[in-house]
Amino acid sequence: MPGPTDLPVADGVLAPTARMARREWRTALELATAAVRTRDLQEWPRGDGHPVIVLPGFLAGPESTVFLRAHLRRLGYRTHDWRQGRNLGVHPGLGEALQDLLLEVHDRYGRRVSLVGWSAGGIYAREMARALPHYTRSVITLGSPFRGHPESTRAWRVYQLLNRGRHTDALFTEEARAARAAPLPVPTTCIYSRNDGIVAWECCVSEPADHTENVEVTASHLGYGHELATLRVVADRLAQPEGGWAPWAATPRGEVG
């Protein structure tokens, strides 16, 4: 995985090829495998009951995170959907609505909230934590292109069709992109895959910072939320005691130990 001295360049990197995108069909196999292997929870790290908000990727909705939320709930977490329906991009008021959700969930349980964001959902999760770090326990991103430019994703043209105007243009200035790429003040795990057929993996890894790590898995982009090794990383990261963060002890090629 990228270390402090070998952070890959994200600006100008090409989006995954059509050949890589066609391999996204693997998500069905990833889901089938995980559905069987997650039935027995004895070998999975258990949660401490703290709340977790899960945010879906672009063009996805609550149904896409059902498996992930259910698995985390069985491990002992209080899981919540992002309550915004289908993710069609950033719109005026979205940031405020998500911050209100974070505050509501925090106040409901009286505990800091972990945020798990898939693809574009991870970008939103990062900005929620950046705005409200004292209410955020940790952030985990799954193939989220928070560095570089979204033209390095195969979803960019569709995003442009659905999101236009000054508000959208302001999101992609050099200053705005640099601000999104800046590391967070809370424990952060950036999960990425070189097999991602939608998003260039170079855009999904963070600059080095305290309590920030990049973890490589072998998932497809559409499979991050249910691929077995990815689930293992997510469960391990969430199970860390608050205030007791330590880097992920990776097994070879992101395999489950």
XYZ file of N, CA and C in Angstrom:
771
model
N 0.847 -1.183 0.000
C 0.000 0.000 0.000
C 0.883 1.233 0.000
N 0.387 2.384 -0.506
C 1.215 3.577 -0.578
C 1.698 4.001 0.801
N 2.979 4.321 0.894
C 3.544 4.777 2.148
C 3.760 6.279 2.124
N 4.388 6.827 3.163
C 4.552 8.271 3.277
C 5.330 8.889 2.119
N 6.217 8.122 1.481
C 7.077 8.696 0.453
C 6.670 8.317 -0.959
N 5.640 7.524 -1.123
C 5.269 7.088 -2.471
C 3.787 7.294 -2.759
N 3.243 8.427 -2.308
C 1.854 8.754 -2.595
C 1.689 8.933 -4.100
N 0.781 8.208 -4.738
C 0.632 8.327 -6.184
C 0.025 9.661 -6.591
N 0.407 10.130 -7.753
C -0.165 11.353 -8.302
C -1.622 11.088 -8.650
N -2.515 11.999 -8.261
C -3.943 11.832 -8.535
C -4.420 12.742 -9.659
N -3.844 13.935 -9.756
C -4.263 14.876 -10.798
C -3.912 14.336 -12.181
N -4.911 14.286 -13.049
C -4.683 13.876 -14.423
C -4.637 12.384 -14.656
N -4.802 11.585 -13.612
C -4.782 10.143 -13.807
C -6.008 9.723 -14.607
N -5.865 8.711 -15.450
C -6.957 8.269 -16.298
C -7.973 7.442 -15.517
N -9.218 7.513 -15.942
C -10.258 6.670 -15.360
C -9.991 5.217 -15.734
N -10.509 4.259 -14.982
C -10.343 2.851 -15.345
C -10.833 2.581 -16.768
N -10.211 1.628 -17.417
C -10.563 1.297 -18.790
C -11.907 0.591 -18.862
N -12.469 0.531 -20.060
C -13.730 -0.178 -20.258
C -13.573 -1.649 -19.901
N -12.414 -2.196 -20.170
C -12.166 -3.600 -19.823
C -12.257 -3.804 -18.319
N -11.679 -2.891 -17.548
C -11.771 -2.993 -16.092
C -13.210 -2.828 -15.632
N -13.940 -1.907 -16.258
C -15.336 -1.691 -15.879
C -16.176 -2.934 -16.109
N -15.883 -3.667 -17.165
C -16.657 -4.889 -17.461
C -16.451 -5.954 -16.389
N -15.357 -5.864 -15.678
C -15.078 -6.846 -14.630
C -15.851 -6.573 -13.350
N -16.619 -5.499 -13.336
C -17.415 -5.186 -12.154
C -18.512 -6.214 -11.899
N -18.761 -7.100 -12.856
C -19.742 -8.165 -12.635
C -19.347 -9.035 -11.445
N -18.075 -8.969 -11.055
C -17.604 -9.787 -9.930
C -18.340 -9.475 -8.643
N -19.015 -8.324 -8.592
C -19.698 -7.953 -7.357
C -20.709 -8.999 -6.918
N -21.318 -9.704 -7.882
C -22.292 -10.741 -7.536
C -21.613 -11.890 -6.789
N -20.421 -12.258 -7.237
C -19.682 -13.318 -6.557
C -19.214 -12.850 -5.182
N -18.813 -11.599 -5.106
C -18.369 -11.058 -3.817
C -19.506 -11.078 -2.802
N -20.697 -10.713 -3.243
C -21.848 -10.712 -2.347
C -22.209 -12.127 -1.921
N -22.202 -13.060 -2.870
C -22.549 -14.446 -2.543
C -21.574 -15.037 -1.533
N -20.286 -14.750 -1.730
C -19.274 -15.256 -0.800
C -19.452 -14.666 0.589
N -19.662 -13.365 0.638
C -19.814 -12.702 1.931
C -21.075 -13.158 2.654
N -22.145 -13.397 1.908
C -23.396 -13.828 2.531
C -23.213 -15.140 3.287
N -22.349 -16.001 2.758
C -22.086 -17.285 3.414
C -21.082 -17.128 4.545
N -20.006 -16.401 4.285
C -18.907 -16.319 5.242
C -19.201 -15.409 6.435
N -20.219 -14.587 6.376
C -20.521 -13.698 7.502
C -21.622 -14.253 8.405
N -22.117 -15.439 8.110
C -23.172 -16.015 8.951
C -22.674 -16.286 10.361
N -21.458 -16.794 10.477
C -20.869 -17.085 11.776
C -20.050 -15.874 12.214
N -20.453 -15.245 13.290
C -19.797 -14.017 13.745
C -18.686 -14.271 14.759
N -18.393 -15.514 15.080
C -17.433 -15.805 16.145
C -16.040 -15.257 15.851
N -15.638 -15.248 14.574
C -14.294 -14.809 14.227
C -14.213 -13.321 13.884
N -15.354 -12.634 13.975
C -15.363 -11.211 13.627
C -15.208 -10.353 14.875
N -14.435 -9.267 14.791
C -14.314 -8.372 15.963
C -15.659 -7.729 16.274
N -16.042 -7.760 17.530
C -17.343 -7.247 17.934
C -17.292 -5.751 18.211
N -18.444 -5.108 17.988
C -18.541 -3.681 18.222
C -18.918 -3.363 19.655
N -18.791 -2.090 20.001
C -19.101 -1.649 21.364
C -20.425 -0.907 21.425
N -21.224 -0.993 20.358
C -22.536 -0.375 20.374
C -22.575 1.071 19.933
N -21.454 1.641 19.504
C -21.488 3.048 19.116
C -22.173 3.192 17.753
N -22.724 4.356 17.456
C -23.485 4.552 16.219
C -22.592 4.710 14.992
N -23.113 4.221 13.867
C -22.404 4.285 12.585
C -23.388 4.749 11.514
N -23.023 5.774 10.764
C -23.813 6.220 9.626
C -23.130 5.733 8.357
N -23.902 5.113 7.465
C -23.364 4.579 6.208
C -23.938 5.382 5.046
N -23.049 5.891 4.190
C -23.463 6.741 3.074
C -23.201 6.029 1.747
N -24.182 5.995 0.842
C -24.030 5.287 -0.429
C -23.262 6.102 -1.463
N -22.879 5.428 -2.546
C -22.163 6.077 -3.624
C -23.084 6.786 -4.599
N -22.485 7.451 -5.573
C -23.231 8.181 -6.589
C -24.141 7.231 -7.362
N -25.388 7.637 -7.555
C -26.462 6.894 -8.232
C -27.010 5.731 -7.407
N -26.462 5.517 -6.224
C -26.937 4.438 -5.356
C -27.807 5.017 -4.248
N -28.589 4.140 -3.633
C -29.466 4.554 -2.550
C -29.339 3.642 -1.353
N -30.271 3.728 -0.419
C -30.204 2.933 0.804
C -30.107 1.428 0.558
N -30.706 0.950 -0.537
C -30.679 -0.478 -0.803
C -29.263 -1.003 -1.023
N -28.374 -0.140 -1.511
C -27.007 -0.575 -1.804
C -26.205 -0.861 -0.539
N -26.601 -0.274 0.575
C -25.848 -0.462 1.818
C -26.560 -1.352 2.820
N -27.633 -2.005 2.394
C -28.402 -2.856 3.312
C -27.533 -3.959 3.889
N -26.778 -4.652 3.036
C -25.956 -5.768 3.512
C -24.914 -5.265 4.516
N -24.228 -4.188 4.177
C -23.193 -3.653 5.059
C -23.782 -3.215 6.390
N -24.896 -2.503 6.355
C -25.505 -2.039 7.601
C -25.994 -3.204 8.449
N -26.560 -4.214 7.801
C -27.054 -5.377 8.543
C -25.897 -6.134 9.196
N -24.796 -6.276 8.473
C -23.631 -6.974 9.022
C -23.073 -6.217 10.229
N -22.959 -4.914 10.109
C -22.444 -4.130 11.228
C -23.411 -4.146 12.410
N -24.700 -4.174 12.124
C -25.690 -4.254 13.200
C -25.541 -5.568 13.961
N -25.317 -6.641 13.243
C -25.130 -7.948 13.894
C -23.860 -7.977 14.735
N -22.889 -7.157 14.369
C -21.651 -7.085 15.143
C -21.781 -6.199 16.372
N -22.915 -5.505 16.493
C -23.166 -4.743 17.707
C -23.218 -3.244 17.546
N -23.231 -2.745 16.310
C -23.277 -1.298 16.100
C -24.711 -0.805 15.884
N -24.941 0.460 16.164
C -26.232 1.097 15.887
C -26.103 1.759 14.513
N -26.550 1.103 13.478
C -26.309 1.587 12.130
C -27.460 2.441 11.602
N -27.107 3.434 10.797
C -28.086 4.362 10.239
C -27.784 4.639 8.773
N -28.832 4.742 7.977
C -28.723 5.184 6.596
C -28.536 6.701 6.585
N -28.155 7.249 5.458
C -27.895 8.686 5.386
C -29.167 9.528 5.221
N -30.317 8.919 4.974
C -31.641 9.552 4.913
C -31.832 10.527 3.745
N -31.012 10.406 2.726
C -31.132 11.323 1.584
C -31.601 10.614 0.314
N -32.067 9.370 0.457
C -32.534 8.644 -0.710
C -31.410 8.307 -1.662
N -31.683 8.442 -2.972
C -30.664 8.122 -3.975
C -29.669 9.268 -4.072
N -28.401 8.892 -4.156
C -27.327 9.871 -4.237
C -27.174 10.334 -5.695
N -27.641 11.540 -5.976
C -27.565 12.087 -7.330
C -26.556 13.220 -7.429
N -25.734 13.368 -6.411
C -24.729 14.416 -6.424
C -24.978 15.449 -5.337
N -24.095 16.418 -5.283
C -24.190 17.455 -4.259
C -25.209 18.510 -4.685
N -26.061 18.903 -3.770
C -27.034 19.952 -4.032
C -27.057 20.915 -2.853
N -27.505 22.149 -3.066
C -27.561 23.116 -1.953
C -28.361 22.545 -0.785
N -27.796 22.623 0.372
C -28.480 22.126 1.560
C -28.059 20.740 1.987
N -27.355 19.993 1.101
C -26.969 18.628 1.454
C -26.003 18.607 2.626
N -24.996 19.467 2.573
C -24.019 19.489 3.653
C -24.664 19.776 5.000
N -25.570 20.742 5.025
C -26.254 21.084 6.273
C -27.122 19.930 6.761
N -27.805 19.249 5.829
C -28.661 18.119 6.205
C -27.841 16.987 6.806
N -26.674 16.716 6.243
C -25.837 15.631 6.750
C -25.216 15.992 8.093
N -24.860 17.250 8.270
C -24.357 17.671 9.573
C -25.456 17.565 10.635
N -26.681 17.915 10.269
C -27.801 17.785 11.208
C -28.013 16.326 11.594
N -27.862 15.423 10.609
C -28.007 13.997 10.892
C -26.936 13.532 11.865
N -25.709 13.942 11.638
C -24.614 13.556 12.533
C -24.883 14.042 13.956
N -25.310 15.269 14.089
C -25.601 15.810 15.420
C -26.769 15.084 16.073
N -27.793 14.758 15.273
C -28.958 14.050 15.808
C -28.580 12.672 16.334
N -27.806 11.940 15.533
C -27.404 10.589 15.949
C -26.490 10.664 17.169
N -25.592 11.629 17.189
C -24.718 11.798 18.347
C -25.530 12.064 19.609
N -26.493 12.966 19.512
C -27.289 13.315 20.689
C -28.184 12.165 21.126
N -28.635 11.374 20.172
C -29.517 10.248 20.501
C -28.819 9.221 21.382
N -27.543 8.951 21.086
C -26.817 7.921 21.827
C -25.820 8.500 22.829
N -25.549 9.800 22.722
C -24.570 10.405 23.610
C -23.167 9.902 23.357
N -22.899 9.525 22.100
C -21.586 8.979 21.755
C -21.152 9.513 20.402
N -19.838 9.565 20.183
C -19.332 9.973 18.887
C -19.724 8.953 17.818
N -19.867 9.437 16.606
C -20.407 8.636 15.511
C -19.314 8.301 14.505
N -19.265 7.038 14.075
C -18.367 6.653 12.986
C -19.106 6.804 11.660
N -18.374 7.170 10.624
C -18.948 7.392 9.304
C -18.280 6.464 8.304
N -19.100 5.708 7.567
C -18.592 4.816 6.526
C -19.200 5.273 5.209
N -18.362 5.723 4.284
C -18.864 6.245 3.021
C -18.323 5.483 1.836
N -19.233 5.077 0.948
C -18.882 4.292 -0.237
C -18.776 5.245 -1.423
N -17.642 5.251 -2.098
C -17.432 6.089 -3.281
C -17.723 7.561 -2.941
N -18.630 8.212 -3.666
C -18.931 9.619 -3.379
C -19.430 9.802 -1.949
N -20.070 8.782 -1.389
C -20.524 8.865 -0.003
C -19.377 9.090 0.957
N -18.202 8.586 0.595
C -17.040 8.795 1.440
C -16.565 10.231 1.414
N -16.741 10.909 0.286
C -16.391 12.320 0.201
C -17.287 13.123 1.139
N -18.580 12.800 1.136
C -19.501 13.483 2.038
C -19.144 13.190 3.496
N -18.805 11.934 3.777
C -18.452 11.558 5.145
C -17.242 12.344 5.628
N -16.268 12.512 4.770
C -15.079 13.275 5.144
C -15.431 14.722 5.480
N -16.315 15.314 4.694
C -16.666 16.708 4.953
C -17.538 16.853 6.197
N -18.358 15.847 6.499
C -19.101 15.858 7.756
C -18.134 15.872 8.931
N -17.120 15.002 8.865
C -16.141 14.911 9.945
C -15.291 16.177 10.034
N -14.981 16.760 8.885
C -14.170 17.974 8.888
C -14.926 19.125 9.569
N -16.243 19.161 9.329
C -17.058 20.224 9.919
C -17.343 19.982 11.394
N -17.467 18.714 11.788
C -17.866 18.376 13.154
C -16.934 17.308 13.749
N -15.657 17.600 13.885
C -14.712 16.577 14.362
C -14.973 16.103 15.792
N -15.524 16.960 16.632
C -15.733 16.576 18.030
C -16.916 15.617 18.194
N -17.695 15.449 17.140
C -18.826 14.533 17.178
C -18.546 13.262 16.377
N -17.378 13.207 15.753
C -17.033 12.102 14.871
C -15.977 11.215 15.504
N -16.248 9.928 15.534
C -15.293 8.978 16.120
C -14.249 8.529 15.100
N -14.690 8.209 13.891
C -13.765 7.776 12.847
C -14.458 7.874 11.497
N -13.656 7.849 10.440
C -14.169 7.861 9.071
C -13.516 6.728 8.294
N -14.342 5.979 7.562
C -13.846 4.923 6.675
C -14.402 5.194 5.291
N -13.533 5.308 4.304
C -13.986 5.525 2.934
C -13.737 4.268 2.106
N -14.661 3.978 1.210
C -14.594 2.796 0.366
C -14.522 3.229 -1.090
N -13.317 3.249 -1.653
C -13.158 3.655 -3.037
C -13.647 5.060 -3.310
N -13.337 5.992 -2.422
C -13.834 7.365 -2.535
C -12.785 8.268 -3.174
N -13.103 8.907 -4.296
C -12.127 9.752 -5.000
C -12.064 11.177 -4.452
N -11.479 11.332 -3.283
C -11.415 12.648 -2.650
C -10.160 13.416 -3.063
N -9.262 12.801 -3.809
C -8.098 13.491 -4.373
C -8.242 13.560 -5.889
N -7.537 14.504 -6.487
C -7.592 14.621 -7.932
C -8.903 15.221 -8.414
N -9.300 14.858 -9.632
C -10.510 15.391 -10.249
C -11.456 14.246 -10.575
N -12.775 14.441 -10.414
C -13.721 13.349 -10.689
C -13.752 12.892 -12.146
N -13.094 13.606 -13.038
C -13.013 13.108 -14.408
C -12.182 11.826 -14.476
N -11.517 11.488 -13.372
C -10.769 10.233 -13.291
C -11.660 9.072 -12.880
N -12.966 9.269 -12.966
C -13.926 8.205 -12.693
C -14.796 8.004 -13.929
N -15.324 6.824 -14.078
C -16.189 6.528 -15.219
C -17.595 7.090 -15.026
N -17.858 7.666 -13.866
C -19.172 8.251 -13.592
C -19.208 9.754 -13.864
N -18.097 10.344 -14.289
C -17.994 11.790 -14.399
C -18.995 12.367 -15.397
N -19.141 11.764 -16.560
C -20.054 12.319 -17.562
C -21.498 12.316 -17.066
N -21.885 11.252 -16.384
C -23.247 11.189 -15.840
C -23.410 12.249 -14.754
N -22.395 12.410 -13.941
C -22.454 13.428 -12.892
C -22.643 14.811 -13.507
N -21.931 15.090 -14.583
C -22.051 16.390 -15.247
C -23.467 16.624 -15.779
N -24.086 15.564 -16.285
C -25.440 15.695 -16.819
C -26.448 16.024 -15.729
N -26.235 15.469 -14.535
C -27.192 15.625 -13.445
C -26.899 16.811 -12.542
N -25.691 17.346 -12.638
C -25.285 18.417 -11.726
C -24.637 19.548 -12.516
N -25.345 20.659 -12.598
C -24.846 21.810 -13.344
C -25.081 23.100 -12.557
N -24.389 24.156 -12.974
C -24.594 25.446 -12.344
C -23.416 25.883 -11.496
N -23.545 27.086 -10.938
C -22.452 27.662 -10.162
C -22.078 26.820 -8.955
N -23.092 26.252 -8.305
C -22.818 25.456 -7.106
C -21.918 24.279 -7.458
N -22.214 23.617 -8.555
C -21.401 22.477 -8.977
C -20.018 22.923 -9.418
N -19.940 23.994 -10.183
C -18.651 24.480 -10.666
C -17.708 24.801 -9.513
N -18.268 25.354 -8.438
C -17.441 25.736 -7.291
C -16.820 24.537 -6.589
N -17.389 23.356 -6.792
C -16.878 22.161 -6.130
C -15.559 21.686 -6.715
N -15.263 22.112 -7.948
C -14.128 21.529 -8.642
C -13.038 22.536 -8.987
N -13.036 23.660 -8.301
C -11.914 24.579 -8.438
C -10.684 23.933 -7.802
N -9.524 24.448 -8.130
C -8.290 23.910 -7.558
C -8.296 24.020 -6.040
N -8.813 25.136 -5.543
C -8.861 25.344 -4.093
C -9.797 24.343 -3.417
N -10.967 24.108 -4.010
C -11.933 23.184 -3.426
C -11.393 21.764 -3.420
N -10.734 21.370 -4.501
C -10.182 20.014 -4.576
C -9.051 19.831 -3.565
N -8.234 20.865 -3.375
C -7.161 20.780 -2.387
C -7.721 20.663 -0.981
N -8.809 21.376 -0.711
C -9.428 21.319 0.617
C -9.983 19.928 0.895
N -10.607 19.298 -0.108
C -11.155 17.947 0.086
C -10.057 16.914 0.312
N -8.896 17.148 -0.306
C -7.815 16.178 -0.194
C -7.077 16.264 1.133
N -7.228 17.373 1.837
C -6.508 17.555 3.100
C -6.923 16.490 4.109
N -5.967 15.889 4.823
C -6.289 14.871 5.830
C -7.224 15.398 6.902
N -7.929 14.485 7.544
C -8.912 14.838 8.566
C -8.288 14.850 9.961
N -8.934 15.529 10.907
C -8.438 15.568 12.278
C -8.939 14.390 13.123
N -9.571 13.410 12.493
C -10.077 12.234 13.216
C -9.477 10.980 12.578
N -9.472 9.838 13.285
C -8.962 8.600 12.693
C -9.646 8.293 11.364
N -8.846 8.038 10.348
C -9.369 7.875 8.999
C -8.733 6.673 8.314
N -9.562 5.821 7.732
C -9.093 4.680 6.965
C -9.613 4.807 5.542
N -8.708 4.855 4.578
C -9.062 5.001 3.167
C -8.834 3.660 2.477
N -9.909 2.974 2.159
C -9.825 1.664 1.527
C -9.889 1.842 0.015
N -8.989 1.193 -0.700
C -8.927 1.319 -2.149
C -8.596 -0.022 -2.782
N -8.831 -0.143 -4.083
C -8.558 -1.385 -4.799
C -8.043 -1.074 -6.193
N -6.971 -1.721 -6.585
C -6.457 -1.565 -7.948
C -7.341 -2.295 -8.956
N -8.286 -3.082 -8.462
C -9.252 -3.754 -9.328
C -10.511 -2.929 -9.540
N -10.547 -1.726 -8.967
C -11.705 -0.843 -9.089
C -11.920 -0.485 -10.558
N -13.100 -0.813 -11.082
C -13.394 -0.552 -12.478
C -14.135 0.741 -12.730
N -14.355 1.540 -11.704
C -15.106 2.789 -11.836
C -14.250 4.006 -11.481
N -13.478 3.897 -10.424
C -12.708 5.023 -9.906
C -11.213 4.693 -9.948
N -10.404 5.628 -10.419
C -8.955 5.448 -10.394
C -8.484 5.355 -8.942
N -7.828 4.266 -8.599
C -7.476 4.027 -7.203
C -6.559 5.113 -6.639
N -5.766 5.751 -7.500
C -4.859 6.786 -7.025
C -5.596 7.947 -6.360
N -6.856 8.137 -6.736
C -7.646 9.239 -6.182
C -8.244 8.893 -4.820
N -8.080 7.649 -4.386
C -8.752 7.154 -3.175
C -7.820 7.014 -1.985
N -6.560 7.438 -2.128
C -5.598 7.299 -1.032
C -5.225 8.670 -0.497
N -4.947 8.713 0.781
C -4.718 9.981 1.468
C -3.246 10.352 1.562
N -3.020 11.637 1.664
C -1.710 12.129 2.048
C -1.407 11.610 3.453
N -0.138 11.399 3.785
C 0.198 10.898 5.126
C -0.174 11.916 6.201
N -0.678 11.402 7.297
C -1.057 12.246 8.430
C -1.238 11.354 9.650
N -1.226 11.971 10.816
C -1.460 11.220 12.048
C -2.847 10.583 12.001
N -2.938 9.331 12.431
C -4.205 8.615 12.535
C -4.916 8.499 11.184
N -4.140 8.470 10.110
C -4.691 8.304 8.765
C -3.948 7.168 8.079
N -4.688 6.286 7.412
C -4.062 5.142 6.756
C -4.762 4.819 5.445
N -4.021 4.187 4.541
C -4.555 3.684 3.286
C -4.453 2.168 3.315
N -5.562 1.496 3.060
C -5.596 0.035 3.123
C -6.060 -0.520 1.782
N -5.252 -1.380 1.197
C -5.581 -1.961 -0.100
C -6.331 -3.278 0.058
N -7.386 -3.441 -0.746
C -8.136 -4.692 -0.828
C -8.219 -5.078 -2.306
N -8.948 -6.125 -2.616
C -9.048 -6.575 -4.013
C -10.471 -6.456 -4.546
N -11.306 -5.677 -3.911
C -12.719 -5.578 -4.263
C -12.935 -4.882 -5.605
N -14.079 -5.171 -6.206
C -14.564 -4.352 -7.316
C -15.161 -3.088 -6.707
N -15.395 -2.080 -7.536
C -15.982 -0.847 -6.997
C -17.391 -1.084 -6.467
N -18.169 -1.842 -7.208
C -19.549 -2.110 -6.793
C -19.624 -3.131 -5.663
N -18.473 -3.703 -5.309
C -18.472 -4.728 -4.274
C -17.902 -4.302 -2.938
N -17.435 -3.056 -2.830
C -16.803 -2.636 -1.576
C -17.675 -2.911 -0.357
N -18.976 -2.696 -0.473
C -19.851 -2.814 0.688
C -20.179 -4.221 1.106
N -19.711 -5.223 0.329
C -19.994 -6.606 0.721
C -18.860 -7.568 0.385
N -17.733 -7.071 -0.102
C -16.595 -7.955 -0.360
C -15.968 -8.359 0.965
N -15.626 -9.621 1.105
C -15.271 -10.196 2.400
C -14.087 -9.496 3.066
N -12.989 -9.319 2.334
C -11.807 -8.706 2.940
C -12.075 -7.258 3.334
N -12.859 -6.565 2.527
C -13.199 -5.183 2.859
C -14.028 -5.130 4.136
N -14.990 -6.026 4.254
C -15.796 -6.092 5.468
C -14.926 -6.335 6.695
N -13.901 -7.160 6.512
C -13.006 -7.465 7.615
C -12.260 -6.211 8.080
N -11.782 -5.420 7.121
C -11.083 -4.183 7.469
C -12.038 -3.227 8.178
N -13.226 -3.062 7.635
C -14.207 -2.152 8.233
C -14.524 -2.574 9.666
N -14.770 -3.859 9.868
C -15.109 -4.348 11.211
C -13.958 -4.135 12.182
N -12.749 -4.401 11.725
C -11.578 -4.224 12.588
C -11.383 -2.764 12.968
N -11.533 -1.865 12.014
C -11.327 -0.440 12.273
C -12.392 0.115 13.216
N -13.637 -0.300 13.024
C -14.707 0.181 13.887
C -14.582 -0.360 15.308
N -13.974 -1.520 15.458
C -13.880 -2.163 16.771
C -12.782 -1.585 17.650
N -11.975 -0.704 17.102
C -10.923 -0.114 17.924
C -11.536 0.734 19.037
N -10.952 0.691 20.215
C -11.490 1.513 21.310
C -11.307 2.990 21.004
N -12.259 3.795 21.403
C -12.156 5.228 21.178
C -10.921 5.775 21.880
N -10.110 6.499 21.132
C -8.875 7.029 21.685
C -7.727 6.041 21.640
N -7.955 4.847 21.083
C -6.908 3.827 21.040
C -6.578 3.380 19.633
N -6.529 4.317 18.704
C -6.286 3.989 17.298
C -4.888 3.426 17.067
N -4.824 2.412 16.218
C -3.548 1.841 15.769
C -3.711 1.442 14.319
N -2.644 1.478 13.522
C -2.763 1.144 12.105
C -3.226 -0.284 11.869
N -3.863 -0.482 10.739
C -4.325 -1.799 10.308
C -3.138 -2.724 10.092
N -3.188 -3.900 10.684
C -2.155 -4.909 10.489
C -2.567 -5.760 9.293
N -2.185 -5.351 8.097
C -2.671 -5.979 6.870
C -2.147 -7.395 6.698
N -3.019 -8.275 6.184
C -2.600 -9.595 5.754
C -2.332 -9.505 4.265
N -1.574 -10.444 3.678
C -1.203 -10.344 2.270
C -2.394 -10.148 1.339
N -2.295 -9.146 0.466
C -3.271 -8.878 -0.577
C -4.669 -8.653 -0.013
N -4.754 -8.189 1.209
C -6.036 -7.843 1.793
C -6.898 -9.038 2.152
N -6.270 -10.237 2.232
C -7.058 -11.424 2.521
C -7.469 -11.454 3.980
N -8.580 -12.115 4.248
C -9.039 -12.259 5.634
C -8.205 -13.301 6.331
N -7.693 -12.970 7.489
C -6.868 -13.908 8.225
C -7.680 -14.953 8.955
